[in-house]
Each structure stands twice: as C-alpha cells, then as structure tokens.
GROMACS .gro file of C-alpha atoms in nm:
model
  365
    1UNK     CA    1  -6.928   1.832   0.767
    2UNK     CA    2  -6.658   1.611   0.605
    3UNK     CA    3  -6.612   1.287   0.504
    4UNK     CA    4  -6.437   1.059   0.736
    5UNK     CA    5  -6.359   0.761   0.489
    6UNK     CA    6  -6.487   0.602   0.180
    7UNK     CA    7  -6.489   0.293   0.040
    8UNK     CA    8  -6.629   0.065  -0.245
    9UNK     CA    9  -6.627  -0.310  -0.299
   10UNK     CA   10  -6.490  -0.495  -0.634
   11UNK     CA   11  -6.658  -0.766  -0.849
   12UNK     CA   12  -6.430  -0.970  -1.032
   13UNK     CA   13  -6.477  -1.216  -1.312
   14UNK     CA   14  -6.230  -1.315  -1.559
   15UNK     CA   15  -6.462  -1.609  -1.760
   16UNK     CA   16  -6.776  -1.515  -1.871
   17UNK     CA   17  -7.042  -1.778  -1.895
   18UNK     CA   18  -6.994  -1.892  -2.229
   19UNK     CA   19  -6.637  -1.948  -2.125
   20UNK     CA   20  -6.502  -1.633  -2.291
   21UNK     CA   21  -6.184  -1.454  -2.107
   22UNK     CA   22  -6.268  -1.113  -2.041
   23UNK     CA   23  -5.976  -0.989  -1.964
   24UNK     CA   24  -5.563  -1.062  -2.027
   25UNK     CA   25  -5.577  -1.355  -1.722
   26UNK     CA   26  -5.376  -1.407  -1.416
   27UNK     CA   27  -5.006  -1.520  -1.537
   28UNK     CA   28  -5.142  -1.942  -1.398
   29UNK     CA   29  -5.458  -1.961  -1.610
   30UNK     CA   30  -5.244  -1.865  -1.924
   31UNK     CA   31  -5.163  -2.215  -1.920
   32UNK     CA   32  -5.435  -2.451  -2.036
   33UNK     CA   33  -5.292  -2.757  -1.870
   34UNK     CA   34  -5.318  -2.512  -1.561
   35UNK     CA   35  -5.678  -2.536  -1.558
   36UNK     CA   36  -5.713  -2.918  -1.646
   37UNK     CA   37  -5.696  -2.995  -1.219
   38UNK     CA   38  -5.925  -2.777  -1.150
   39UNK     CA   39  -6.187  -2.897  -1.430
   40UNK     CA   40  -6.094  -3.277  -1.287
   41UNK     CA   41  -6.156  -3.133  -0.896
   42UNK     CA   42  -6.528  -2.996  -1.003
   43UNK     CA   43  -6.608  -3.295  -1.213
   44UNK     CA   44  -6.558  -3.552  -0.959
   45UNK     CA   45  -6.752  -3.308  -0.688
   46UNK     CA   46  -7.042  -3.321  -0.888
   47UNK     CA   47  -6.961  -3.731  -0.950
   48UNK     CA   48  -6.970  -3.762  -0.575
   49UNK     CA   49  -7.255  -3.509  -0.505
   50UNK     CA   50  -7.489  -3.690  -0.751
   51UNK     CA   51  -7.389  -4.075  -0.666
   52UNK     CA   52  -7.434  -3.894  -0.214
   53UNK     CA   53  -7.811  -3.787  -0.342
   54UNK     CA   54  -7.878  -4.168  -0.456
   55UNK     CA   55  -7.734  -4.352  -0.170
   56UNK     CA   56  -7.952  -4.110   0.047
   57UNK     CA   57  -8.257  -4.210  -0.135
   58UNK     CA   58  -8.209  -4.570  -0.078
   59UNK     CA   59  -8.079  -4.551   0.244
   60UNK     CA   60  -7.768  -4.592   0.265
   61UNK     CA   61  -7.668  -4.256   0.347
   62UNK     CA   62  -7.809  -4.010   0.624
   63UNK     CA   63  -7.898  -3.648   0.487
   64UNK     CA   64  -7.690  -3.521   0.304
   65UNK     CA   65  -7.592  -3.134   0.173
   66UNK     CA   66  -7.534  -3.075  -0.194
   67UNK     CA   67  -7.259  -2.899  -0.326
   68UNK     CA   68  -7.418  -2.866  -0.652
   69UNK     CA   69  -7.369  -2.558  -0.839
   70UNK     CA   70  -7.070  -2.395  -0.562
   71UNK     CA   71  -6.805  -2.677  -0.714
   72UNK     CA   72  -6.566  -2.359  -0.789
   73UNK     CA   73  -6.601  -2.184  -0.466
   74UNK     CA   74  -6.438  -2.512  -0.281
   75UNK     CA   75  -6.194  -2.629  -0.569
   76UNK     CA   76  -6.045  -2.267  -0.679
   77UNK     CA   77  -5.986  -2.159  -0.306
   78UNK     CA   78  -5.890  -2.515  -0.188
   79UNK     CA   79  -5.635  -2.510  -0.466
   80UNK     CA   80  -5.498  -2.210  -0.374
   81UNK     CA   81  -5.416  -2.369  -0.043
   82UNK     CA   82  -5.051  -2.481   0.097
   83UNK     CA   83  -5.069  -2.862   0.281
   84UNK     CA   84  -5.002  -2.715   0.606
   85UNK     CA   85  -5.247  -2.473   0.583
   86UNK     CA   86  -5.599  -2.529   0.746
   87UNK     CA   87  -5.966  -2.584   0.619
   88UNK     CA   88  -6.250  -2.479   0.824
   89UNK     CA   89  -6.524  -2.622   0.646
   90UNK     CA   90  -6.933  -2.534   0.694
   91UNK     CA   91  -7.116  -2.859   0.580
   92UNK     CA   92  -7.137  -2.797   0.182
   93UNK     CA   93  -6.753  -2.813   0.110
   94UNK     CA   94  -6.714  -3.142   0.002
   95UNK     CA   95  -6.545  -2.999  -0.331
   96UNK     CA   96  -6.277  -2.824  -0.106
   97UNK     CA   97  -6.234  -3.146   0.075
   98UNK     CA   98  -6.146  -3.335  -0.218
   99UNK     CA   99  -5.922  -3.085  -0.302
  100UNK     CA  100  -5.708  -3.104   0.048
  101UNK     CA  101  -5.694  -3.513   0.031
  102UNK     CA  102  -6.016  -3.611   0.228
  103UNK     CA  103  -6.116  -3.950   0.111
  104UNK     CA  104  -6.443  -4.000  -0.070
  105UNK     CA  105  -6.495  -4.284   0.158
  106UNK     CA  106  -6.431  -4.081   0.464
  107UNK     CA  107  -6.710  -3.810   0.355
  108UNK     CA  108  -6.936  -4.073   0.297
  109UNK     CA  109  -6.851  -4.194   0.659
  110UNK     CA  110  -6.942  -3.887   0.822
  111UNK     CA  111  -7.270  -3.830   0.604
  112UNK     CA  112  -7.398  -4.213   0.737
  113UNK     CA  113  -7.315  -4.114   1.097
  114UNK     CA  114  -6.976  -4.239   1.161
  115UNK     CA  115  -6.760  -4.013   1.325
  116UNK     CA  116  -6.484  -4.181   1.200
  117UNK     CA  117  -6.515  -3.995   0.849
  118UNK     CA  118  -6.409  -3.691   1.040
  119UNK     CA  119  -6.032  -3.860   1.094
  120UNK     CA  120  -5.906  -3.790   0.778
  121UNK     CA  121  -5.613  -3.980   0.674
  122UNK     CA  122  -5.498  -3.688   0.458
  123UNK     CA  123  -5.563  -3.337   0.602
  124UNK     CA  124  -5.497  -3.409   0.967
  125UNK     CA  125  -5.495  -3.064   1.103
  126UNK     CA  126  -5.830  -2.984   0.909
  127UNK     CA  127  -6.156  -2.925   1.102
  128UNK     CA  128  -6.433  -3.142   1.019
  129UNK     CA  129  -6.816  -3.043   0.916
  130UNK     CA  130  -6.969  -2.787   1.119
  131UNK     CA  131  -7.282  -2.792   1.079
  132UNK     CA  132  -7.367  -2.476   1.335
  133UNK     CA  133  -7.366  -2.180   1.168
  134UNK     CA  134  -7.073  -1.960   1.172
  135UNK     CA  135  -6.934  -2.124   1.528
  136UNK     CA  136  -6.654  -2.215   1.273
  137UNK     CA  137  -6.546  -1.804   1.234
  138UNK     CA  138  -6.461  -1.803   1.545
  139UNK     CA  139  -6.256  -2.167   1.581
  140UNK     CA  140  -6.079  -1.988   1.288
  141UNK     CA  141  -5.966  -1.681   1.446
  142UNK     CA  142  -5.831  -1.865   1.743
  143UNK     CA  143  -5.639  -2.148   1.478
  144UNK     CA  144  -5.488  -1.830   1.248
  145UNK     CA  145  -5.398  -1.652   1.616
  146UNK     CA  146  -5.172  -1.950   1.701
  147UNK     CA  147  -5.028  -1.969   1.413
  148UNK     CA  148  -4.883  -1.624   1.462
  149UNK     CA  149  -4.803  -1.664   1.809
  150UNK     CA  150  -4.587  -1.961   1.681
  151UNK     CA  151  -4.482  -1.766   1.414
  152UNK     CA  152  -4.588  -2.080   1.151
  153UNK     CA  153  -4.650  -1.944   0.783
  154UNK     CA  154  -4.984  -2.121   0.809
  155UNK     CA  155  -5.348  -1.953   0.714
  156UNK     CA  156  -5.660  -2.045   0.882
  157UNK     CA  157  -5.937  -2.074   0.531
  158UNK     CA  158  -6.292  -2.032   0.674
  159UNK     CA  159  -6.589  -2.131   0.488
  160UNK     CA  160  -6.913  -2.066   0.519
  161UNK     CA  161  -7.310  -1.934   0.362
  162UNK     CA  162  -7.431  -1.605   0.313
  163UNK     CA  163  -7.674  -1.703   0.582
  164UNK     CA  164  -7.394  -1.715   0.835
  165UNK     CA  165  -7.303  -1.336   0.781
  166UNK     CA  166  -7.553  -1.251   0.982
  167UNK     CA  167  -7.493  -1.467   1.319
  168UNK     CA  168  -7.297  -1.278   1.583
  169UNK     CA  169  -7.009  -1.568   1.548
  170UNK     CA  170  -6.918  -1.474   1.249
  171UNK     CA  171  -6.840  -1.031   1.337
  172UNK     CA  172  -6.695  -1.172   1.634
  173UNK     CA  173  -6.427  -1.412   1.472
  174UNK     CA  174  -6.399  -1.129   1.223
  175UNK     CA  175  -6.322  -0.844   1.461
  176UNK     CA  176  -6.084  -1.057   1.665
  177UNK     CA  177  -5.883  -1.206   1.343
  178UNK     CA  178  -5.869  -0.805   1.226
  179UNK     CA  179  -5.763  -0.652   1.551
  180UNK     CA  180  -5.483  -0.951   1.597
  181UNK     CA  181  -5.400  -0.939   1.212
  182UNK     CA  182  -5.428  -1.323   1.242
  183UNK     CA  183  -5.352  -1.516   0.911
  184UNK     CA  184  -5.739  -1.596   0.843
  185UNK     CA  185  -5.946  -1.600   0.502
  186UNK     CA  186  -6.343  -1.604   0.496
  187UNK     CA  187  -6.507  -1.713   0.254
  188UNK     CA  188  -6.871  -1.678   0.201
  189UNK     CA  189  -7.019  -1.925  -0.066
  190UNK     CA  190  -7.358  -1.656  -0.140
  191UNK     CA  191  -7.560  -1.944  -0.283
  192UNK     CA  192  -7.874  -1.665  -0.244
  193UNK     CA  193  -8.028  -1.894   0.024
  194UNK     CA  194  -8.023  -1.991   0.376
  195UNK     CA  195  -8.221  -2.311   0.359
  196UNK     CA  196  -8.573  -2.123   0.218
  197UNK     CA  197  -8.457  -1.746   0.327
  198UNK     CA  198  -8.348  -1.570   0.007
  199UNK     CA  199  -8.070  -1.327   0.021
  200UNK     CA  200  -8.283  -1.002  -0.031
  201UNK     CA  201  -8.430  -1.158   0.354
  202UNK     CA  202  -8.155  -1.197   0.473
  203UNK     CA  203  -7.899  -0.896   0.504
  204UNK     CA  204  -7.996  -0.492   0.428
  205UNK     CA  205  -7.660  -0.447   0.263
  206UNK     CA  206  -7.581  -0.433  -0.105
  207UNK     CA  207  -7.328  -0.705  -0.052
  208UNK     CA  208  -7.226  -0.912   0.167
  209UNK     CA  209  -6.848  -0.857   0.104
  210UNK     CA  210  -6.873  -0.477   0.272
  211UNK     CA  211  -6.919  -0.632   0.627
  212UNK     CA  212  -6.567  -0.679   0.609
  213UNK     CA  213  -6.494  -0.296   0.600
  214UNK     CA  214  -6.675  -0.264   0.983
  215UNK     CA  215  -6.409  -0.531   1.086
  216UNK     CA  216  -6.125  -0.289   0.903
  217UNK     CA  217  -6.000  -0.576   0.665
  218UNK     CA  218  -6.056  -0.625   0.276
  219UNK     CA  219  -6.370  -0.733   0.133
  220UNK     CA  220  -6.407  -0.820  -0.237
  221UNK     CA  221  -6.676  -0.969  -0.366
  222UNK     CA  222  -6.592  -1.253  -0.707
  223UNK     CA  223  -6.803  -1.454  -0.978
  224UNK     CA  224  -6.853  -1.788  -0.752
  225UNK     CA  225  -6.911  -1.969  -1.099
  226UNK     CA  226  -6.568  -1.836  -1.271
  227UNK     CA  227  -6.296  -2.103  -1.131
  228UNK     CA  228  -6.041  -1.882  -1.265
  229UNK     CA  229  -6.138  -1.566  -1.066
  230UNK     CA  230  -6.170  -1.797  -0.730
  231UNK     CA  231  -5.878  -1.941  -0.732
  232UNK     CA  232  -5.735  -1.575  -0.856
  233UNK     CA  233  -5.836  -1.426  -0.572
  234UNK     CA  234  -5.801  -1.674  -0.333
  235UNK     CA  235  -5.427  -1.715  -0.407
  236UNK     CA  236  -5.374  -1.318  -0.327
  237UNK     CA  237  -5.643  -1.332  -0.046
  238UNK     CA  238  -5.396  -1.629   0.116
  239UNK     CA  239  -5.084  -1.524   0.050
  240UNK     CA  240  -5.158  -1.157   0.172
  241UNK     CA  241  -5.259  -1.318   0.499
  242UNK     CA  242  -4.941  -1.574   0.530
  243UNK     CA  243  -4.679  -1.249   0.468
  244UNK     CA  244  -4.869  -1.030   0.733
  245UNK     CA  245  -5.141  -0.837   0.610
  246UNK     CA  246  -5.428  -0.964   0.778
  247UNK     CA  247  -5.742  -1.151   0.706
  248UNK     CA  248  -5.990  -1.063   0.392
  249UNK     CA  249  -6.347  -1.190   0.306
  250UNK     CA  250  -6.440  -1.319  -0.001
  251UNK     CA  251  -6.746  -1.327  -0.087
  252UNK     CA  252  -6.839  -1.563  -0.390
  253UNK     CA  253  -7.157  -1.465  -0.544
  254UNK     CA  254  -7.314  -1.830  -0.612
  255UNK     CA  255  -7.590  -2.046  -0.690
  256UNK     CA  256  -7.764  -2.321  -0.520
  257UNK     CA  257  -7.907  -2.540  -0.772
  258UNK     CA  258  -7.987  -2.821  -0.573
  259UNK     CA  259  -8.216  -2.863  -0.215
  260UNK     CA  260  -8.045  -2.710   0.081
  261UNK     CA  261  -8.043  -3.071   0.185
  262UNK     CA  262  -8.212  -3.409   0.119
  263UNK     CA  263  -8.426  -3.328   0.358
  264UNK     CA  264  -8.596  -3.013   0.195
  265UNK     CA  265  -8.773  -2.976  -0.086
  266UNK     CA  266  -8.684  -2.633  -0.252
  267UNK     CA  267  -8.923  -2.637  -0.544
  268UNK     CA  268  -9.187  -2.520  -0.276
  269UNK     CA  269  -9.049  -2.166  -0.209
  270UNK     CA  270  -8.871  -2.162  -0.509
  271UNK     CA  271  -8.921  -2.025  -0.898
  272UNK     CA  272  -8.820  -2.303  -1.091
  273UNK     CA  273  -8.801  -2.024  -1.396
  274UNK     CA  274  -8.542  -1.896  -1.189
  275UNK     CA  275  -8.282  -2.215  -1.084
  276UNK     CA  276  -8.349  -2.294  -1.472
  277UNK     CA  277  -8.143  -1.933  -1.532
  278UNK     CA  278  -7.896  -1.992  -1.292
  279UNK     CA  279  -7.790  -2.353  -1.488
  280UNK     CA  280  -7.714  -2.150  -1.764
  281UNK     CA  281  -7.444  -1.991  -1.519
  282UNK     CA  282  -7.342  -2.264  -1.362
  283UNK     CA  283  -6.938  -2.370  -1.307
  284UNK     CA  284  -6.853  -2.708  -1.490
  285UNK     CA  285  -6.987  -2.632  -1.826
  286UNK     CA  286  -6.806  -2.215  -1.801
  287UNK     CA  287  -6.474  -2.398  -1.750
  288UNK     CA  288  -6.524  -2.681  -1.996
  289UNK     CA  289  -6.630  -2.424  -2.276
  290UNK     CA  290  -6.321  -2.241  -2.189
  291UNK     CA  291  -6.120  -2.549  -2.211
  292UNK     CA  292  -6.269  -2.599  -2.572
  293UNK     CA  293  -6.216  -2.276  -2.680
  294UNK     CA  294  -5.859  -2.306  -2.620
  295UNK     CA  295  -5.790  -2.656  -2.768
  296UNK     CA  296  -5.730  -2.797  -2.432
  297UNK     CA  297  -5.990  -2.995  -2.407
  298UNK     CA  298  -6.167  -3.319  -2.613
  299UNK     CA  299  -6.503  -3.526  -2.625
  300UNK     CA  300  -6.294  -3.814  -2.607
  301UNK     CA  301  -6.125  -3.666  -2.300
  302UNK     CA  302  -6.466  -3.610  -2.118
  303UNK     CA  303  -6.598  -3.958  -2.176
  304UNK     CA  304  -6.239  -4.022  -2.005
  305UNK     CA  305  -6.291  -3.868  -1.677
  306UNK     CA  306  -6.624  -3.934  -1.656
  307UNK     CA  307  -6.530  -4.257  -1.665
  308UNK     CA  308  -6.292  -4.253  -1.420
  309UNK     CA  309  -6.454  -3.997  -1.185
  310UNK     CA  310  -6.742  -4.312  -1.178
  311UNK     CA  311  -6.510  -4.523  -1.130
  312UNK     CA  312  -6.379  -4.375  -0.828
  313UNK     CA  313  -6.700  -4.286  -0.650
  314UNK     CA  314  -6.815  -4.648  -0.748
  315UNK     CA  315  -6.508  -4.791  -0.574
  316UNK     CA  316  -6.534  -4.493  -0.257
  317UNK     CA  317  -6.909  -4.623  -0.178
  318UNK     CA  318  -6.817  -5.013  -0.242
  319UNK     CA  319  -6.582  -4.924   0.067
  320UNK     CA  320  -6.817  -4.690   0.288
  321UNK     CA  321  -7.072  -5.003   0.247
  322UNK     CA  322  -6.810  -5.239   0.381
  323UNK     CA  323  -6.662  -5.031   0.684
  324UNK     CA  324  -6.793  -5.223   0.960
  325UNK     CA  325  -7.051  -4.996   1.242
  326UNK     CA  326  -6.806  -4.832   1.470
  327UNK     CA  327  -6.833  -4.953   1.830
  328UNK     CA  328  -7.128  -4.832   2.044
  329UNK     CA  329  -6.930  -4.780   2.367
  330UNK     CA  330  -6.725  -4.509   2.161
  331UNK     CA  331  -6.958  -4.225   2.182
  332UNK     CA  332  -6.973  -4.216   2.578
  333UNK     CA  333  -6.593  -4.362   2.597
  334UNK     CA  334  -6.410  -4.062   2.472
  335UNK     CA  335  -6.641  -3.780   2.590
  336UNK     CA  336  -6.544  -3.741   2.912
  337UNK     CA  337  -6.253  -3.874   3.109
  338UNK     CA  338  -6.499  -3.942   3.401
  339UNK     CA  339  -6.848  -4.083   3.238
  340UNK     CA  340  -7.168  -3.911   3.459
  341UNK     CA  341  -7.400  -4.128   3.612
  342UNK     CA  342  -7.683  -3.983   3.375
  343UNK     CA  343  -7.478  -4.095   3.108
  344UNK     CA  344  -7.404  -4.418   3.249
  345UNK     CA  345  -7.717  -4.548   3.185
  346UNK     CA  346  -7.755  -4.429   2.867
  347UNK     CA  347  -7.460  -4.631   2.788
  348UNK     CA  348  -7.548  -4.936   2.911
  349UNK     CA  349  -7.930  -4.926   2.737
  350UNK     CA  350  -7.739  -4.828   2.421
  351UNK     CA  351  -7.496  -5.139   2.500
  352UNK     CA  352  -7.804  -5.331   2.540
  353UNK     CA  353  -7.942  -5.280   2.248
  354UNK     CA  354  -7.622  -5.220   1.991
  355UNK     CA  355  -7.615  -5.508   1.748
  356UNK     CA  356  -7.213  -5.479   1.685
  357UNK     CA  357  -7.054  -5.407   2.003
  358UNK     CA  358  -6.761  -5.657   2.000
  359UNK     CA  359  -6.873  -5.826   2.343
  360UNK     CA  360  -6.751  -5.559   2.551
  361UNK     CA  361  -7.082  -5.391   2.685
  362UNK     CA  362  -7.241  -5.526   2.969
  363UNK     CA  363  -7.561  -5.755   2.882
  364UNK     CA  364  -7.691  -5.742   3.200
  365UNK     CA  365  -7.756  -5.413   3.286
   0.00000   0.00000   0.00000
C-alpha cells in the first residue's frame, strides 16, 4: 500500500486578541496609517449594523441580518479588492459592501423591501444579496469563467456561511471554477452557526477549509477576527487567481455575536457563557488595541469617528426614510417581456390596492 497524496491545511493569525503582532507582519500592515481604513471600514459596519437593528424594531426596516462580530471578514477581503473586480455577496456582507462603494442608503433600501437598493450607484457590476444559500457559488464560477474567456484581469470574490459548505451549489461552483481555473475566491465567514445549527452539526470535517482539496484548489483556513491576516490572505488569495492560478477558499474562522436575524432569538439555543467568550475575541477592539499599541491611534481620535460614523448613518437613514415607495406596477413590469394572464390579475388587485402608484394602474379592474 502507498500513499497517493497528502495534505494539511494552515491557520494563520498575525494579531492576537489583545492586539499583539505575533509575527514580523506583511510588508502593508508595517505601516500604521495602513491600518487606519480598515479600523474606519469596521467601525462604521458596526455604526450601521447597530442603528439597522433599531430601525427594525420600530419599523422602519424589514428583517434584517447582522454583521456583528464578522466586520473583518467583509472589510479585510473587500479591501483587498480591485474596482473592477466583482462581489458576490450572501446576505451578512454589509461590511464588504461599504467597502466596494454601496451606499448606506441603498442597503437600507433593500433591507425595507425596495429593490431599488440593489442598483448600486457605486459597484455596478456587483451582485446583490442572495439570500439562498450557496446559489451564489455557482453565479460566481460562471462570472470568473467569463472573465477568462474575455481575457479581463477581473476576480469573481464569493461570500458566503459555513452553513453553505454543505449545499450541493457550493462543490458544484467549486469543481467547475477548479477544473476551468476560473479567477474565483470563496470565502466562508465560519460564524459557528447556520441560523441555530452549530458547526460541530453541521460538517464531519475538521475544517471547513479542506473541502477545497476534493475540488484540487487551495484551502487555508485564517483568524476571521485578525483584520490583518484577512486582508493578508485575501490579497495573495486574489491576486493568485487574477495572474492564473486558480480559485482558493478561505475559510475565516468567526463569530456570530448577534441573532442570525431580527427575526430569531439566539439566546434560546445558545450559551450565553459562551457569546460572552467570543466578545473577548471579537474584531474592532483587536485592531484598536493594536492601533494603541503602536501610537497610531487616540481617545480623542475615537470620539472623532464615532462621531462621524453617527453622523453618516444618521444622515443615510434621514434619506432611506425620504425615498418615496417605488411604483407598484414595477414588480410585474420588468419580469417578463410578455406579463401571464395569472399574473395579470395579480397586478391589477395589487394596482387596486397600492397607495402610491402615480395614476398609472387601472382603478377599475
């Protein structure tokens, strides 16, 4: 009997959690003012994320999917992006939205029900929401195959939950990006849950980063929490797929802290002991005590940005309240280029009942 091939899976982290490098780091984080953006980026995610929560509570905002505790998953790897790459967001990657010029106003849009916050104004070749999990792998694989066959230097960035590693979407995108060596990255926020299934309930394997070695591509797993080691890895992970060399999976090993979404109430499957250790792990405060070990970073400068990260989010919901309710007719209009009768009626009750239609639905029908 012999061995036909071998293979192991690395953990990196370069900032521990009491924001101590352990290790000489990557030649950008050398430079403090470096690491200012991303501190900003996760700061004003967790502005957002917090002020999202509230509006849901009152009502002003449909349910909603906290990002809290993944902010460096979306900011390190969304950093790491070019412009003309392309995001393939799940539903929790508001941080890597921000990141790629998607409007606070615009995400607030989509989470009240407006389609309209899925036309970004900044991205405009990035994919909006999808909430289905792992249907996104495979949208991925197809985007990163076209941009070889055009021979564009442009990498498809897939996001998604650990949960979504085990949905058939996700080998299948996989296995078709590896084949094709298509200019894809996945990346796998493992916040330990899908909605109330923990991790242990979910997948057999010791991580989550060794599916990629069935596809034949490069797994790695990183610290989720360490912004530095994202964006680290992400960078090499990108640029290894824009020269050539295929696709790799990232797996950031994460923490939820917050409800899978407004509408569920994790304390009731959940240790509380447990979420109370993960805080002490959690993203913000690592790269903030990093910042203040090096000098780079003030109280007065905090009370700055949080300041003006309020101020933004204040002036972002000011104009999500004032958009004015998107036309009724719209979601029948540009469905189909031919309506069906079933849906014909369905559009004239809706007509019928819409209190802003602009006066061009049919009143007696």
């Amino acid at each position: 009997m012999s061995t036909v091939a071998r293979f192991h899976i690395e953990h990196v982290r370069l900032i521990d959690a009491e924001g101590e490098a352990l290790a000489p780091l990557p030649a950008f984080a050398r430079d403090p003012a470096a690491l200012v953006p991303l501190y900003r980026a996760m700061y004003l995610t967790r502005t957002f994320d917090a002020k999202a929560i509230a509006l849901q509570r009152t009502g002003k905002l449909g349910t909603f999917a906290s990002a809290l505790g993944q902010e460096a998953v979306g900011v390190g790897v969304a950093a790491a992006m070019r412009a003309e790459d392309v995001l393939l967001p799940s539903y929790r990657e508001h941080a890597a939205q921000l990141v790629r010029g998607v409007k606070i106003e615009e995400s607030l849009r989509y989470w009240g029900g407006d389609e309209r916050g899925c036309d970004f104004s900044g991205p405009r070749s990035d994919f909006p929401n999808c909430v289905p999990i792992a249907t996104q792998v495979c949208h991925a694989a197809g985007a990163a195959y076209a941009f070889k066959l055009r021979g564009e230097a442009r990498v498809a960035v897939c996001f998604m939950g650990d949960g979504a590693t085990s949905k058939g979407d996700f080998y299948e995108g996989m296995n078709f990006a590896a084949v094709w060596k298509a200019p894809m990255v996945l990346v796998v926020s493992n916040n330990q849950w899908a909605i109330s299934l923990p991790r242990s309930a979910q997948s057999a394997t010791a991580t989550l980063a060794q599916k990629a070695i069935a596809a034949g591509i490069d797994g790695i797993q990183v610290d989720g929490n360490d912004v530095v080691a994202v964006h680290h890895i992400a960078r090499e992970a990108i640029e290894r797929a824009r020269s050539g060399g295929g696709p790799t999976l990232i797996e950031a090993l994460t923490y939820r802290l917050g409800d899978h979404t407004t509408a569920d109430d994790a304390s009731r499957y959940r240790d509380p002991a447990l979420v109370q250790e993960q805080w002490a792990l959690e993203p913000v405060a690592r790269l903030r005590k990093h910042l203040l070990h090096l000098g780079a970073w003030s109280k007065a400068q905090e009370e700055a940005l949080a300041h003006e990260c309020a101020e933004t989010v204040n002036a972002a919901v000011e104009a999500y309240l004032a958009t004015p309710a998107p036309d009724t007719a719209a979601m029948f209009d540009y469905l189909y280029a031919t309506l069906p009768v079933a849906l014909q009626g369905q559009r004239a009750s809706a007509l019928r009942f819409a209190p802003h239609n602009g006066g061009d639905h049919d009143q007696s029908s």
